[in-house]
Amino acid sequence: MSKGPYRRATTDPLAGLREPGDPPWDVYLTGTVFLDIIFTGLDSAPVRGTESWARGMGSSPGGVANMATALARLGLKTSLAAAFGDDHYGDYCWDALEQGEGIDLSPSRTVPGWHSPVTVSMAYEGERTMVSHGHEPPPEEPAPDCPPRARAAVASLVPGTRAPWIAQAASKGTRVFADVGWDDTGAWDLAGLADLEHCEAFLPNAEEAMRYTRTGSPQEAAHALTEHVPVAVVTLGAEGAYAVDGRSGETAVVPAIAVEALDPTGAGDVFVAGFVTGTLAGWPLADRLAFAGLTAALSVQEFGGSLSAPGWAEIGAWWRQVRSLAGQDPEALRRYAFLADLVPEESGRPWPLRRAVPTIGFRRSA
């Protein structure tokens, strides 16, 4: 099995905050790991009864692995609890996450006789279409009764369902950041998101936020959400993001960075990872929002979920590139000035950066 060109983070955004006795992990998360197979370079959606050829293809761990990889590449000590199949796909995903990304998998396990869930993602016209397959998950979910001590946890809330580990983590002082998927029931009832009471921040998209709060604008929705959670962040797609800290009354709005999107898979996970990083580092709300938007923008220029998550080398290369261009808006540059003390020194690598594409099944060279 070949290993892709994964790179460990070279910057620790929490370096100045670490003390003896800190939790062993910066972020804990749990969920389902998929093997993602991504096709890119499609001119249009596949047409029934025809064969479409993609100009690009890659494979990588997906599902909750997107978030775990994004966090690890930003320098956070990340621990993941997940089930892995005992097939070749499961071995590949485990190796890529543990050996390649440095993610702690001690709470995870391999399940005999259970094959790995698979998603095929087709990227075209800045969007994606996905087809997934998987059997019923193992009888016991891989989230332990007592999650490990961590500064933060990331949870995906499910309407009408409590995840006991969220309350357990919060009771130990873990700061919980939550997103949510589309409510297929159509109820859009905030009371159904019972674990929201244990969360520090909630990061829905604009449509989800407005439906849950019965409001007419993303800004109104964000303010309404702070009645239920201390910090509300509403993502606005191509228009950026809006955030409200209900404790201080602070608000922030940051426009999106205009980029040519190759594949949006995992961009939402990368956004959350960027916001978690800035929060744990103690940055102002506007800087956290700007950093989250930047990391998401960098991710959509590459394909794949975990493959596309940027590290500090990419962030540094972008920062040096935009400062070198003539005619830049000084106000826009000031918005990202906080990066100056964070990005690594010039690496000599060109911009834009392009990752080699890992796949499965190459023989090891002698």
Coordinates of C-alpha atoms in Angstrom, one line a residue:
M1 CA 0.0 0.0 0.0
S2 CA 1.5 3.3 -1.0
K3 CA 1.4 6.4 1.3
G4 CA 0.5 9.7 -0.2
P5 CA 2.5 12.9 0.4
Y6 CA 1.0 13.8 3.7
R7 CA 2.7 16.5 5.6
R8 CA 2.7 17.1 9.4
A9 CA 2.0 20.6 10.6
T10 CA 5.0 22.9 11.0
T11 CA 3.2 25.5 13.1
D12 CA 1.7 25.1 16.5
P13 CA -1.0 27.8 16.9
L14 CA -1.3 27.0 20.6
A15 CA 2.5 27.0 21.4
G16 CA 2.2 30.0 23.7
L17 CA -0.7 28.6 25.6
R18 CA 0.5 25.1 26.4
E19 CA 1.2 24.3 30.1
P20 CA 1.9 21.2 32.2
G21 CA -1.3 19.5 33.1
D22 CA -3.1 20.5 29.9
P23 CA -5.4 17.8 28.3
P24 CA -3.5 15.4 26.2
W25 CA -5.5 16.3 23.1
D26 CA -6.6 19.6 21.6
V27 CA -9.6 18.2 19.8
Y28 CA -11.6 15.0 20.0
L29 CA -14.1 13.8 17.5
T30 CA -16.0 10.7 16.6
G31 CA -18.0 9.5 13.6
T32 CA -17.9 7.3 10.4
V33 CA -14.8 7.1 8.2
F34 CA -15.5 6.5 4.5
L35 CA -13.2 5.7 1.7
D36 CA -13.7 8.6 -0.7
I37 CA -13.1 8.1 -4.5
I38 CA -13.2 11.4 -6.2
F39 CA -13.6 12.1 -9.9
T40 CA -12.8 15.6 -11.2
G41 CA -12.5 17.3 -14.5
L42 CA -16.0 16.3 -15.6
D43 CA -17.5 18.9 -18.0
S44 CA -21.1 18.2 -16.8
A45 CA -23.2 15.8 -14.7
P46 CA -23.2 12.2 -15.9
V47 CA -26.0 11.6 -18.5
R48 CA -28.2 8.6 -18.2
G49 CA -27.2 5.8 -20.6
T50 CA -23.8 7.3 -21.5
E51 CA -20.3 6.9 -20.3
S52 CA -18.4 10.0 -18.9
W53 CA -14.7 10.2 -18.6
A54 CA -13.1 12.2 -15.8
R55 CA -9.7 13.9 -16.3
G56 CA -8.7 13.4 -12.6
M57 CA -9.2 10.9 -9.9
G58 CA -8.0 10.4 -6.3
S59 CA -8.8 8.4 -3.2
S60 CA -8.6 9.4 0.4
P61 CA -10.2 8.9 3.8
G62 CA -13.5 10.8 4.0
G63 CA -16.5 11.3 6.3
V64 CA -15.3 12.3 9.8
A65 CA -11.7 12.0 8.5
N66 CA -12.1 15.2 6.6
M67 CA -12.5 17.1 9.8
A68 CA -9.8 15.2 11.7
T69 CA -7.3 15.8 8.9
A70 CA -8.1 19.5 8.7
L71 CA -7.5 19.9 12.4
A72 CA -4.3 17.9 12.4
R73 CA -2.9 19.9 9.5
L74 CA -3.5 23.1 11.3
G75 CA -1.3 21.9 14.2
L76 CA -3.9 20.6 16.7
K77 CA -3.3 17.4 18.5
T78 CA -6.3 15.4 17.3
S79 CA -7.9 12.2 18.6
L80 CA -10.5 10.3 16.6
A81 CA -12.8 7.5 17.6
A82 CA -14.1 5.6 14.6
A83 CA -14.8 2.1 13.4
F84 CA -12.6 0.8 10.5
G85 CA -13.3 -2.2 8.3
D86 CA -10.8 -5.1 8.3
D87 CA -10.6 -4.8 4.5
H88 CA -7.9 -3.1 2.3
Y89 CA -9.9 0.1 2.3
G90 CA -9.9 0.2 6.1
D91 CA -6.2 -0.5 6.3
Y92 CA -5.5 2.3 3.8
C93 CA -7.6 4.8 5.8
W94 CA -6.1 3.9 9.1
D95 CA -2.6 4.2 7.7
A96 CA -3.3 7.5 6.0
L97 CA -4.7 9.0 9.2
E98 CA -2.4 7.6 11.8
Q99 CA 0.9 7.4 10.0
G100 CA 0.3 10.1 7.4
E101 CA -1.5 12.8 9.4
G102 CA -0.4 12.0 13.0
I103 CA -4.0 11.6 14.2
D104 CA -4.4 9.6 17.4
L105 CA -6.5 6.5 16.7
S106 CA -6.2 4.8 20.1
P107 CA -10.0 5.2 20.7
S108 CA -10.7 3.7 17.3
R109 CA -11.0 0.0 16.5
T110 CA -11.0 -2.4 13.5
V111 CA -14.2 -4.4 13.2
P112 CA -13.8 -8.0 11.8
G113 CA -16.1 -8.8 8.9
W114 CA -17.3 -5.2 8.5
H115 CA -16.4 -3.6 5.2
S116 CA -15.5 0.1 4.9
P117 CA -18.2 2.5 3.8
V118 CA -17.4 4.0 0.4
T119 CA -18.4 7.3 -1.3
V120 CA -17.9 8.1 -5.0
S121 CA -17.8 11.9 -5.5
M122 CA -18.1 13.5 -8.9
A123 CA -17.0 17.2 -9.0
Y124 CA -18.2 19.5 -11.8
E125 CA -19.3 23.1 -12.3
G126 CA -18.2 23.9 -8.7
E127 CA -20.6 21.4 -7.2
R128 CA -20.4 17.7 -6.4
T129 CA -22.7 14.7 -6.6
M130 CA -22.0 11.7 -4.3
V131 CA -23.0 8.1 -4.3
S132 CA -22.3 6.1 -1.1
H133 CA -22.5 2.5 0.0
G134 CA -22.1 0.9 3.4
H135 CA -23.6 -1.7 5.6
E136 CA -25.2 -1.1 9.0
P137 CA -22.6 0.2 11.5
P138 CA -21.2 -2.1 14.1
P139 CA -23.5 -2.7 17.1
E140 CA -21.4 -0.6 19.4
E141 CA -20.5 2.9 18.3
P142 CA -16.8 3.7 18.7
A143 CA -17.4 6.7 21.0
P144 CA -16.3 5.6 24.4
D145 CA -18.5 6.3 27.5
C146 CA -15.8 8.6 28.8
P147 CA -14.2 10.5 25.9
P148 CA -10.6 11.5 26.5
R149 CA -9.7 14.9 28.0
A150 CA -9.5 17.4 25.3
R151 CA -9.6 21.2 24.9
A152 CA -12.3 21.0 22.4
A153 CA -14.6 18.5 20.6
V154 CA -16.4 18.7 17.3
A155 CA -19.8 17.2 17.0
S156 CA -22.4 16.8 14.2
L157 CA -25.8 17.2 15.8
V158 CA -28.6 14.9 14.7
P159 CA -32.2 16.2 15.1
G160 CA -34.1 14.2 17.7
T161 CA -31.1 12.3 18.9
R162 CA -28.8 12.8 21.9
A163 CA -25.2 11.7 21.8
P164 CA -24.2 11.0 25.4
W165 CA -20.5 11.6 24.8
I166 CA -21.2 15.3 24.1
A167 CA -22.6 16.0 27.6
Q168 CA -19.8 13.9 29.1
A169 CA -17.1 15.9 27.3
A170 CA -18.7 19.2 28.2
S171 CA -18.9 18.2 31.9
K172 CA -15.1 17.8 31.9
G173 CA -14.6 21.3 30.5
T174 CA -14.2 20.4 26.8
R175 CA -15.5 23.2 24.6
V176 CA -17.9 21.6 22.0
F177 CA -18.3 23.0 18.5
A178 CA -21.2 21.7 16.5
D179 CA -22.6 21.7 13.0
V180 CA -25.7 20.0 11.7
G181 CA -26.9 18.3 8.6
W182 CA -30.1 18.9 6.6
D183 CA -33.2 18.0 8.6
D184 CA -34.9 15.4 6.4
T185 CA -37.9 15.4 8.7
G186 CA -38.7 19.0 7.7
A187 CA -39.4 19.9 11.3
W188 CA -36.5 22.3 11.8
D189 CA -37.1 22.3 15.5
L190 CA -34.3 23.7 17.7
A191 CA -35.7 21.8 20.6
G192 CA -34.8 18.7 18.7
L193 CA -31.1 19.6 18.8
A194 CA -30.9 18.6 22.5
D195 CA -27.2 18.6 22.7
L196 CA -26.9 22.2 21.6
E197 CA -27.2 23.1 25.3
H198 CA -23.7 21.6 25.8
C199 CA -22.1 23.5 22.9
E200 CA -20.0 26.6 22.9
A201 CA -20.4 27.3 19.2
F202 CA -22.9 26.3 16.5
L203 CA -21.9 26.6 12.8
P204 CA -24.9 26.0 10.4
N205 CA -25.2 27.4 6.9
A206 CA -27.5 30.2 6.1
E207 CA -30.4 28.0 4.9
E208 CA -30.2 25.8 8.0
A209 CA -29.9 28.7 10.4
M210 CA -32.9 30.6 9.0
R211 CA -35.1 27.5 8.9
Y212 CA -34.3 26.6 12.5
T213 CA -34.9 30.2 13.8
R214 CA -37.8 31.1 11.5
T215 CA -36.0 34.3 10.5
G216 CA -35.7 36.1 7.2
S217 CA -32.0 36.7 7.0
P218 CA -28.8 35.0 8.1
Q219 CA -27.9 37.9 10.3
E220 CA -31.2 37.7 12.2
A221 CA -30.7 33.9 12.4
A222 CA -27.3 34.2 14.0
H223 CA -28.6 36.6 16.7
A224 CA -31.5 34.4 17.4
L225 CA -29.3 31.3 17.8
T226 CA -27.3 33.1 20.6
E227 CA -30.4 32.5 22.8
H228 CA -29.4 28.8 22.6
V229 CA -25.6 28.8 22.2
P230 CA -22.9 31.3 23.2
V231 CA -21.4 31.7 19.7
A232 CA -23.3 31.4 16.4
V233 CA -21.5 31.3 13.1
V234 CA -23.6 31.3 9.9
T235 CA -21.8 30.5 6.7
L236 CA -23.0 32.4 3.6
G237 CA -21.4 30.5 0.8
A238 CA -19.8 32.8 -1.8
E239 CA -20.7 35.8 0.4
G240 CA -18.5 34.7 3.4
A241 CA -19.7 34.3 6.9
Y242 CA -21.4 36.1 9.8
A243 CA -20.8 35.5 13.5
V244 CA -22.2 36.7 16.8
D245 CA -20.8 36.2 20.3
G246 CA -23.8 36.4 22.5
R247 CA -21.8 36.7 25.7
S248 CA -19.9 39.9 24.6
G249 CA -22.3 41.2 21.9
E250 CA -19.4 41.1 19.5
T251 CA -20.3 40.6 15.8
A252 CA -18.1 39.9 12.8
V253 CA -18.7 39.6 9.0
V254 CA -16.0 38.5 6.6
P255 CA -16.5 38.2 2.9
A256 CA -15.5 35.1 1.1
I257 CA -12.2 34.9 -0.9
A258 CA -12.9 34.6 -4.6
V259 CA -11.2 31.5 -5.9
E260 CA -11.8 29.1 -8.8
A261 CA -13.4 26.1 -7.1
L262 CA -12.3 22.7 -8.3
D263 CA -14.2 20.6 -5.7
P264 CA -16.1 21.8 -2.6
T265 CA -16.0 18.4 -0.9
G266 CA -15.0 18.9 2.8
A267 CA -14.9 22.7 2.6
G268 CA -17.4 23.0 5.5
D269 CA -15.3 20.7 7.6
V270 CA -12.2 22.8 6.9
F271 CA -14.1 26.0 7.8
V272 CA -15.1 24.5 11.2
A273 CA -11.5 23.3 11.8
G274 CA -10.2 26.8 11.1
F275 CA -12.7 28.4 13.5
V276 CA -11.9 25.9 16.2
T277 CA -8.1 26.6 15.8
G278 CA -8.6 30.3 16.1
T279 CA -10.9 30.0 19.1
L280 CA -8.5 27.7 21.0
A281 CA -5.7 30.1 20.2
G282 CA -7.7 33.0 21.7
W283 CA -8.0 35.1 18.5
P284 CA -10.6 37.9 18.1
L285 CA -13.9 36.8 16.5
A286 CA -13.1 38.5 13.2
D287 CA -9.7 36.8 12.9
R288 CA -11.3 33.4 13.6
L289 CA -13.9 34.0 11.0
A290 CA -11.3 35.2 8.4
F291 CA -9.0 32.3 9.1
A292 CA -11.9 29.8 8.7
G293 CA -12.9 31.3 5.4
L294 CA -9.4 31.4 4.1
T295 CA -8.8 27.7 4.9
A296 CA -12.1 26.7 3.3
A297 CA -11.2 28.8 0.2
L298 CA -7.8 27.1 -0.1
S299 CA -9.4 23.7 0.2
V300 CA -11.9 24.1 -2.7
Q301 CA -8.9 24.6 -5.1
E302 CA -7.9 21.0 -4.6
F303 CA -10.0 17.9 -4.9
G304 CA -11.1 15.5 -2.2
G305 CA -12.2 16.1 1.3
S306 CA -9.2 15.2 3.5
L307 CA -6.8 15.6 0.6
S308 CA -7.7 19.2 0.1
A309 CA -7.3 20.4 3.7
P310 CA -4.6 23.1 3.7
G311 CA -1.7 23.1 6.1
W312 CA 0.5 26.0 7.2
A313 CA 2.7 25.7 4.1
E314 CA -0.2 26.4 1.9
I315 CA -1.5 29.2 4.2
G316 CA 2.0 30.7 4.2
A317 CA 2.4 30.5 0.5
W318 CA -1.0 32.2 -0.1
W319 CA -0.1 35.0 2.4
R320 CA 3.2 35.7 0.7
Q321 CA 1.6 35.6 -2.8
V322 CA -1.2 38.0 -2.1
R323 CA 1.2 40.5 -0.4
S324 CA 3.4 40.4 -3.5
L325 CA 0.7 41.3 -6.0
A326 CA 0.3 45.0 -7.0
G327 CA -3.0 46.8 -6.5
Q328 CA -4.2 44.8 -3.5
D329 CA -6.8 46.4 -1.3
P330 CA -5.0 47.6 1.9
E331 CA -8.0 46.9 4.0
A332 CA -8.3 43.4 2.7
L333 CA -4.6 42.8 3.5
R334 CA -5.1 44.1 7.1
R335 CA -7.8 41.6 7.6
Y336 CA -5.3 38.8 7.4
A337 CA -2.3 40.6 9.0
F338 CA -2.6 38.3 12.0
L339 CA -1.0 35.6 9.8
A340 CA 2.3 37.3 9.7
D341 CA 3.4 35.9 13.1
L342 CA 2.0 32.4 12.3
V343 CA 3.0 31.3 8.9
P344 CA 6.3 29.4 8.4
E345 CA 9.3 30.8 6.7
E346 CA 9.6 30.8 2.9
S347 CA 9.8 27.1 1.8
G348 CA 10.8 27.8 -1.7
R349 CA 7.8 25.9 -3.0
P350 CA 5.8 27.4 -5.8
W351 CA 2.3 28.8 -5.6
P352 CA -0.3 27.6 -6.3
L353 CA 0.6 24.3 -4.6
R354 CA -0.5 21.1 -6.2
R355 CA -0.6 17.8 -4.3
A356 CA 0.3 14.5 -5.9
V357 CA -2.8 12.3 -5.9
P358 CA -2.5 9.2 -3.6
T359 CA -4.4 6.2 -4.7
I360 CA -4.7 2.6 -3.6
G361 CA -2.8 -0.4 -4.9
F362 CA 0.6 0.8 -6.1
R363 CA 3.4 -1.6 -5.4
R364 CA 6.1 -0.4 -3.2
S365 CA 9.3 0.3 -5.1
A366 CA 12.3 -2.0 -4.3

